Short mmCIF file of C-alpha atoms and ligand atoms in Angstrom, two decimals:
data_model
loop_
_atom_site.label_atom_id
_atom_site.label_comp_id
_atom_site.label_asym_id
_atom_site.label_seq_id
_atom_site.Cartn_x
_atom_site.Cartn_y
_atom_site.Cartn_z
CA UNK A 443 -22.01 57.53 5.77
CA UNK A 444 -19.48 56.97 8.54
CA UNK A 445 -19.84 60.35 10.23
CA UNK A 446 -16.95 59.78 12.59
CA UNK A 447 -14.42 59.05 9.80
CA UNK A 448 -15.77 61.86 7.63
CA UNK A 449 -15.62 64.29 10.54
CA UNK A 450 -12.00 63.37 11.31
CA UNK A 451 -11.04 63.74 7.64
CA UNK A 452 -12.70 67.16 7.47
CA UNK A 453 -11.12 68.24 10.76
CA UNK A 454 -7.68 67.69 9.26
CA UNK A 455 -8.54 69.34 5.92
CA UNK A 456 -10.06 72.41 7.58
CA UNK A 457 -7.46 72.73 10.36
CA UNK A 458 -10.15 72.48 13.05
CA UNK A 459 -9.99 71.49 16.72
CA UNK A 460 -12.66 69.57 18.64
CA UNK A 461 -13.26 70.60 22.26
CA UNK A 462 -15.71 68.47 24.24
CA UNK A 463 -17.28 68.58 27.68
CA UNK A 464 -17.43 65.45 29.87
CA UNK A 465 -21.22 65.28 29.47
CA UNK A 466 -20.98 64.59 25.73
CA UNK A 467 -21.79 61.11 24.43
CA UNK A 468 -18.81 58.74 24.68
CA UNK A 469 -18.16 58.56 20.93
CA UNK A 470 -17.69 62.34 20.78
CA UNK A 471 -15.45 62.39 23.87
CA UNK A 472 -13.30 59.67 22.29
CA UNK A 473 -12.38 61.71 19.22
CA UNK A 474 -11.98 65.10 20.92
CA UNK A 475 -8.63 66.90 20.97
CA UNK A 476 -9.44 67.99 24.50
CA UNK A 477 -12.13 66.90 26.98
CA UNK A 478 -12.63 69.01 30.08
CA UNK A 479 -14.75 70.99 32.52
CA UNK A 480 -15.90 74.57 31.94
CA UNK A 481 -12.70 76.12 33.28
CA UNK A 482 -10.42 73.79 31.33
CA UNK A 483 -12.38 74.32 28.12
CA UNK A 484 -12.28 78.11 28.49
CA UNK A 485 -8.53 78.06 29.08
CA UNK A 486 -7.98 75.74 26.15
CA UNK A 487 -10.01 77.97 23.82
CA UNK A 488 -7.67 80.92 24.44
CA UNK A 489 -4.61 79.14 23.03
CA UNK A 490 -6.16 77.57 19.95
CA UNK A 491 -4.40 78.60 16.77
CA UNK A 492 -6.47 76.50 14.35
CA UNK A 493 -9.06 78.34 12.25
CA UNK A 494 -12.14 76.54 13.52
CA UNK A 495 -13.18 75.44 17.00
CA UNK A 496 -15.85 72.73 16.96
CA UNK A 497 -17.40 72.98 20.39
CA UNK A 498 -19.15 69.84 21.60
CA UNK A 499 -20.89 71.26 24.62
CA UNK A 500 -23.68 73.74 25.27
CA UNK A 501 -24.24 77.27 24.02
CA UNK A 502 -22.76 79.25 26.94
CA UNK A 503 -19.54 77.21 26.66
CA UNK A 504 -19.19 77.88 22.92
CA UNK A 505 -20.01 81.54 23.57
CA UNK A 506 -17.24 81.71 26.20
CA UNK A 507 -14.78 80.21 23.68
CA UNK A 508 -15.79 82.84 21.11
CA UNK A 509 -15.44 85.67 23.65
CA UNK A 510 -11.95 84.47 24.59
CA UNK A 511 -10.78 83.81 21.03
CA UNK A 512 -12.99 86.08 18.86
CA UNK A 513 -10.92 85.69 15.69
CA UNK A 514 -11.85 82.02 15.35
CA UNK A 515 -14.95 80.46 13.85
CA UNK A 516 -16.69 78.62 16.71
CA UNK A 517 -19.26 76.07 15.59
CA UNK A 518 -21.74 74.28 17.84
CA UNK A 519 -23.41 71.11 16.47
CA UNK A 520 -26.86 72.24 17.66
CA UNK A 521 -27.67 75.87 18.48
CA UNK A 522 -30.56 74.68 20.64
CA UNK A 523 -28.11 73.07 23.06
CA UNK A 524 -28.81 75.58 25.83
CA UNK A 525 -28.71 75.23 29.60
CA UNK A 526 -31.53 75.38 32.14
CA UNK A 527 -29.33 77.38 34.51
CA UNK A 528 -28.51 80.00 31.90
CA UNK A 529 -32.22 80.13 30.96
CA UNK A 530 -33.20 80.64 34.61
CA UNK A 531 -31.58 84.09 34.59
CA UNK A 532 -33.17 86.40 31.98
CA UNK A 533 -31.08 89.60 31.56
CA UNK A 534 -33.97 92.07 32.11
CA UNK A 535 -35.07 90.46 35.37
CA UNK A 536 -31.48 90.21 36.51
CA UNK A 537 -30.90 93.92 35.79
CA UNK A 538 -33.82 94.81 38.11
CA UNK A 539 -32.48 92.41 40.77
CA UNK A 540 -29.06 94.01 40.51
CA UNK A 541 -30.53 97.51 40.83
CA UNK A 542 -32.29 96.43 44.03
CA UNK A 543 -28.88 95.42 45.44
CA UNK A 544 -26.94 98.34 43.96
CA UNK A 545 -24.22 98.22 46.64
CA UNK A 546 -23.40 94.56 45.83
CA UNK A 547 -20.84 93.23 43.40
CA UNK A 548 -21.90 90.39 41.08
CA UNK A 549 -20.19 87.01 40.94
CA UNK A 550 -21.74 84.88 38.19
CA UNK A 551 -21.32 81.21 37.53
CA UNK A 552 -20.10 80.64 33.96
CA UNK A 553 -23.39 78.83 33.17
CA UNK A 554 -25.08 82.06 32.11
CA UNK A 555 -25.56 84.08 28.93
CA UNK A 556 -23.05 86.67 27.69
CA UNK A 557 -25.58 89.38 28.67
CA UNK A 558 -25.41 88.24 32.32
CA UNK A 559 -21.62 87.98 32.14
CA UNK A 560 -21.51 91.58 30.88
CA UNK A 561 -23.43 92.64 34.02
CA UNK A 562 -21.02 90.78 36.31
CA UNK A 563 -17.87 91.84 38.12
CA UNK A 564 -16.31 88.40 37.94
CA UNK A 565 -17.17 84.94 36.62
CA UNK A 566 -16.48 81.64 38.34
CA UNK A 567 -16.79 77.97 37.45
CA UNK A 568 -17.39 75.00 39.74
CA UNK A 569 -13.58 74.53 39.82
CA UNK A 570 -12.73 77.92 41.25
CA UNK A 571 -15.98 79.32 42.76
CA UNK A 572 -14.86 79.17 46.41
CA UNK A 573 -11.46 80.76 45.70
CA UNK A 574 -13.00 83.50 43.54
CA UNK A 575 -15.44 84.48 46.29
CA UNK A 576 -12.69 84.26 48.94
CA UNK A 577 -10.57 86.68 46.90
CA UNK A 578 -12.96 89.47 47.95
CA UNK A 579 -12.92 91.05 51.43
CA UNK A 580 -15.14 89.27 53.98
CA UNK A 581 -17.47 92.26 54.26
CA UNK A 582 -17.95 92.68 50.49
CA UNK A 583 -21.64 92.50 49.60
CA UNK A 584 -22.08 89.95 46.84
CA UNK A 585 -24.86 88.78 44.53
CA UNK A 586 -24.28 85.23 43.29
CA UNK A 587 -26.07 84.10 40.11
CA UNK A 588 -27.61 82.02 38.67
CA UNK A 589 -27.22 78.72 40.63
CA UNK A 590 -28.68 78.89 44.14
CA UNK A 591 -27.31 75.44 45.05
CA UNK A 592 -23.73 76.35 44.17
CA UNK A 593 -24.25 79.74 45.85
CA UNK A 594 -25.52 78.11 49.07
CA UNK A 595 -22.58 75.72 49.02
CA UNK A 596 -20.09 78.63 48.70
CA UNK A 597 -21.88 80.50 51.49
CA UNK A 598 -21.52 77.44 53.71
CA UNK A 599 -17.84 76.83 52.95
CA UNK A 600 -16.76 80.48 53.15
CA UNK A 601 -19.12 81.67 55.92
CA UNK A 602 -20.38 84.44 53.61
CA UNK A 603 -23.94 85.57 53.15
CA UNK A 604 -24.16 86.20 49.40
CA UNK A 605 -27.56 87.12 47.97
CA UNK A 606 -28.55 84.23 45.71
CA UNK A 607 -30.38 84.35 42.39
CA UNK A 608 -33.07 81.65 42.41
CA UNK A 609 -31.82 79.41 39.57
CA UNK A 610 -31.09 75.69 39.36
CA UNK A 611 -29.88 73.07 36.92
CA UNK A 612 -32.75 70.78 35.94
CA UNK A 613 -30.41 67.78 35.79
CA UNK A 614 -28.71 68.12 39.19
CA UNK A 615 -31.60 69.59 41.14
CA UNK A 616 -33.75 66.47 40.66
CA UNK A 617 -31.24 64.15 42.34
CA UNK A 618 -32.86 63.17 45.64
CA UNK A 619 -31.28 62.18 48.95
CA UNK A 620 -33.71 59.24 49.36
CA UNK A 621 -32.37 57.50 46.25
CA UNK A 622 -28.80 58.22 47.35
CA UNK A 623 -29.34 56.91 50.87
CA UNK A 624 -30.83 53.70 49.39
CA UNK A 625 -27.69 53.32 47.27
CA UNK A 626 -25.47 53.98 50.28
CA UNK A 627 -27.27 51.31 52.28
CA UNK A 628 -26.92 48.81 49.41
CA UNK A 629 -23.26 49.78 48.88
CA UNK A 630 -21.76 50.62 52.27
CA UNK A 631 -18.23 50.55 50.79
CA UNK A 632 -19.01 53.23 48.16
CA UNK A 633 -18.09 56.92 48.46
CA UNK A 634 -20.56 59.58 47.34
CA UNK A 635 -19.14 62.19 44.97
CA UNK A 636 -21.32 65.12 43.91
CA UNK A 637 -21.31 68.18 41.66
CA UNK A 638 -21.99 71.42 43.59
CA UNK A 639 -25.10 72.07 41.45
CA UNK A 640 -26.84 69.34 43.53
CA UNK A 641 -29.25 70.28 46.32
CA UNK A 642 -27.76 71.18 49.76
CA UNK A 643 -29.22 67.97 51.29
CA UNK A 644 -27.25 65.91 48.75
CA UNK A 645 -24.04 67.90 49.26
CA UNK A 646 -24.46 67.51 53.03
CA UNK A 647 -23.93 63.73 52.79
CA UNK A 648 -21.26 63.74 50.02
CA UNK A 649 -17.73 62.48 50.65
CA UNK A 650 -16.38 64.71 47.89
CA UNK A 651 -17.81 67.79 46.11
CA UNK A 652 -16.25 69.22 42.97
CA UNK A 653 -16.38 70.09 39.29
CA UNK A 654 -16.46 67.31 36.71
CA UNK A 655 -12.65 67.39 36.40
CA UNK A 656 -12.23 67.45 40.19
CA UNK A 657 -14.57 64.46 40.61
CA UNK A 658 -12.71 62.55 37.89
CA UNK A 659 -9.31 63.31 39.48
CA UNK A 660 -10.67 62.30 42.89
CA UNK A 661 -11.72 58.86 41.64
CA UNK A 662 -8.28 58.34 40.09
CA UNK A 663 -6.31 59.26 43.23
CA UNK A 664 -8.67 57.99 45.95
CA UNK A 665 -8.26 54.48 47.33
CA UNK A 666 -11.94 53.41 47.36
CA UNK A 667 -13.17 50.92 44.76
CA UNK A 668 -16.77 52.05 44.43
CA UNK A 669 -18.38 55.47 43.90
CA UNK A 670 -21.94 56.73 43.87
CA UNK A 671 -21.85 59.57 41.35
CA UNK A 672 -24.29 62.49 41.72
CA UNK A 673 -24.02 64.32 38.42
CA UNK A 674 -24.74 63.89 34.70
CA UNK A 675 -24.16 60.43 33.19
CA UNK A 676 -21.48 61.47 30.63
CA UNK A 677 -18.71 61.76 33.23
CA UNK A 678 -18.83 57.99 33.85
CA UNK A 679 -17.14 57.38 30.50
CA UNK A 680 -13.82 58.98 31.54
CA UNK A 681 -14.08 57.61 35.09
CA UNK A 682 -14.36 54.04 33.73
CA UNK A 683 -11.58 54.68 31.24
CA UNK A 684 -9.23 56.01 33.92
CA UNK A 685 -10.07 53.38 36.54
CA UNK A 686 -11.44 50.28 34.76
CA UNK A 687 -11.09 48.23 37.94
CA UNK A 688 -13.42 50.50 39.92
CA UNK A 689 -17.22 50.52 40.05
CA UNK A 690 -19.27 53.65 39.38
CA UNK A 691 -22.96 53.90 40.21
CA UNK A 692 -24.86 56.85 38.80
CA UNK A 693 -27.55 58.30 41.08
CA UNK A 694 -30.91 57.40 39.55
CA UNK A 695 -33.53 60.06 38.93
CA UNK A 696 -36.31 57.66 39.88
CA UNK A 697 -36.71 53.99 40.79
CA UNK A 698 -36.81 52.77 37.22
CA UNK A 699 -34.00 54.57 35.44
CA UNK A 700 -30.64 56.27 35.61
CA UNK A 701 -31.75 58.92 33.19
CA UNK A 702 -30.00 62.03 34.42
CA UNK A 703 -28.74 62.89 30.98
CA UNK A 704 -28.52 66.63 30.29
CA UNK A 705 -31.03 67.02 27.43
CA UNK A 706 -28.99 69.91 26.02
CA UNK A 707 -25.57 68.26 26.15
CA UNK A 708 -27.05 65.18 24.54
CA UNK A 709 -28.46 67.14 21.56
CA UNK A 710 -25.01 66.90 19.98
CA UNK A 711 -24.60 63.80 17.82
CA UNK A 712 -21.85 62.53 15.54
CA UNK A 713 -23.97 63.42 12.50
CA UNK A 714 -24.49 67.01 13.71
CA UNK A 715 -20.78 67.25 14.55
CA UNK A 716 -19.92 66.34 10.95
CA UNK A 717 -22.53 68.68 9.46
CA UNK A 718 -21.54 71.71 11.52
CA UNK A 719 -17.93 71.36 10.44
CA UNK A 720 -18.87 70.71 6.82
CA UNK A 721 -21.16 73.78 6.67
CA UNK A 722 -19.19 75.82 9.23
CA UNK A 723 -22.64 76.50 10.67
CA UNK A 724 -24.28 77.01 13.07
CA UNK A 725 -21.53 79.30 14.32
CA UNK A 726 -21.47 81.65 17.27
CA UNK A 727 -22.04 85.23 16.14
CA UNK A 728 -21.85 87.95 18.75
CA UNK A 729 -21.95 91.69 18.96
CA UNK A 730 -18.40 93.05 19.49
CA UNK A 731 -19.41 95.39 22.30
CA UNK A 732 -21.17 92.58 24.18
CA UNK A 733 -18.14 90.33 23.72
CA UNK A 734 -15.82 93.02 25.05
CA UNK A 735 -18.01 93.61 28.12
CA UNK A 736 -18.43 89.89 28.81
CA UNK A 737 -14.68 89.23 28.41
CA UNK A 738 -13.65 91.51 31.31
CA UNK A 739 -15.18 89.43 34.16
CA UNK A 740 -13.98 86.18 32.53
CA UNK A 741 -10.42 87.53 32.33
CA UNK A 742 -10.71 88.68 35.93
CA UNK A 743 -11.65 85.08 36.89
CA UNK A 744 -8.62 83.75 35.00
CA UNK A 745 -6.32 86.31 36.68
CA UNK A 746 -7.56 85.42 40.17
CA UNK A 747 -7.29 81.70 39.36
CA UNK A 748 -3.66 82.22 38.29
CA UNK A 749 -2.88 84.30 41.38
CA UNK A 750 -4.22 81.65 43.77
CA UNK A 751 -2.40 78.89 41.87
CA UNK A 752 -5.46 77.10 40.45
CA UNK A 753 -4.23 77.47 36.87
CA UNK A 754 -0.94 78.39 35.18
P1 13P B 1506 -18.20 71.65 35.11
O1 13P B 1506 -17.57 72.97 34.86
O2 13P B 1506 -17.97 71.12 36.49
O3 13P B 1506 -17.79 70.65 34.09
O4 13P B 1506 -19.78 71.83 35.03
C1 13P B 1506 -20.44 72.23 33.90
C2 13P B 1506 -21.87 71.96 33.97
O5 13P B 1506 -22.62 72.37 33.13
C3 13P B 1506 -22.37 71.19 35.09
O6 13P B 1506 -23.71 70.96 34.94
FE1 SF4 B 1507 -26.82 73.32 32.17
FE2 SF4 B 1507 -27.41 71.47 33.97
FE3 SF4 B 1507 -26.96 70.75 31.46
FE4 SF4 B 1507 -24.94 71.60 33.01
S1 SF4 B 1507 -26.16 69.74 33.27
S2 SF4 B 1507 -25.35 72.22 30.90
S3 SF4 B 1507 -25.99 73.15 34.23
S4 SF4 B 1507 -28.67 72.03 32.20
#
């Protein structure tokens, strides 16, 4: 069976929309109605009028879409497509942590479960994290969860001293400065671009730090011809499409391979995409009360982002 053709046929018949993250395999990105970063995907989900949202991404992203547009059926090709960052912050342990810092507000990175979102005052993504934190008074006591690398980066840029939850992304946290420095020596004309989930030592030597969309836009507008890319491999597809004349070198995870594929993002395949739309399963099912509590800090993030001009 040609899963791609069958999926597209079914998408039309069922009035469905396909949203995809940049870390999806190229063939899924190529047939998506919208490809974006976490912030873009969340915004897009709000406005969707079609009956079914097929979410080619990971669980917390599909969950966010459901929270923001609860009347729609949101299907995810593989329910096991989780996220190591979200997993690094179990709700019960986080509740105890929060109680220990009872005079702090909670800013959570969108890569967390709905239960963590419901315990947060505001959510942020890699696109708006600095601006969200800066929207609070300088002396506000803040817990930042779950990514300690992104949290440390925000602390550095804003001069704050947020208390950081000890979580990391297994894909970005293994990227080592040694491998990057070797690449820089071999390619002195290349600029290093990095996702803020990378270790502080990596971010220290980066020429540009930003979300997947921000990195992509940077490579389009910037005048260099070569980039060393410190993030997941999927983003290279759009970078090459946008700037076919430029060279992109993905940071290798060891000497023998460039295998920094997110194992969760890459669980989604064309076959699973077709099956989830055909069966309208697995779909995201959530408790209404949890959705309502998790929606508040996400809407607060969107309001602040609008106020500071990051989104319309
Ligand atoms: P972006 O929001 O920058 O696309 O990041 C999502 C993510 O999961 C990075 O690992
Ligand atoms: Fe989660 Fe890391 Fe995969 Fe992003 S790349 S979805 S943070 S495990």
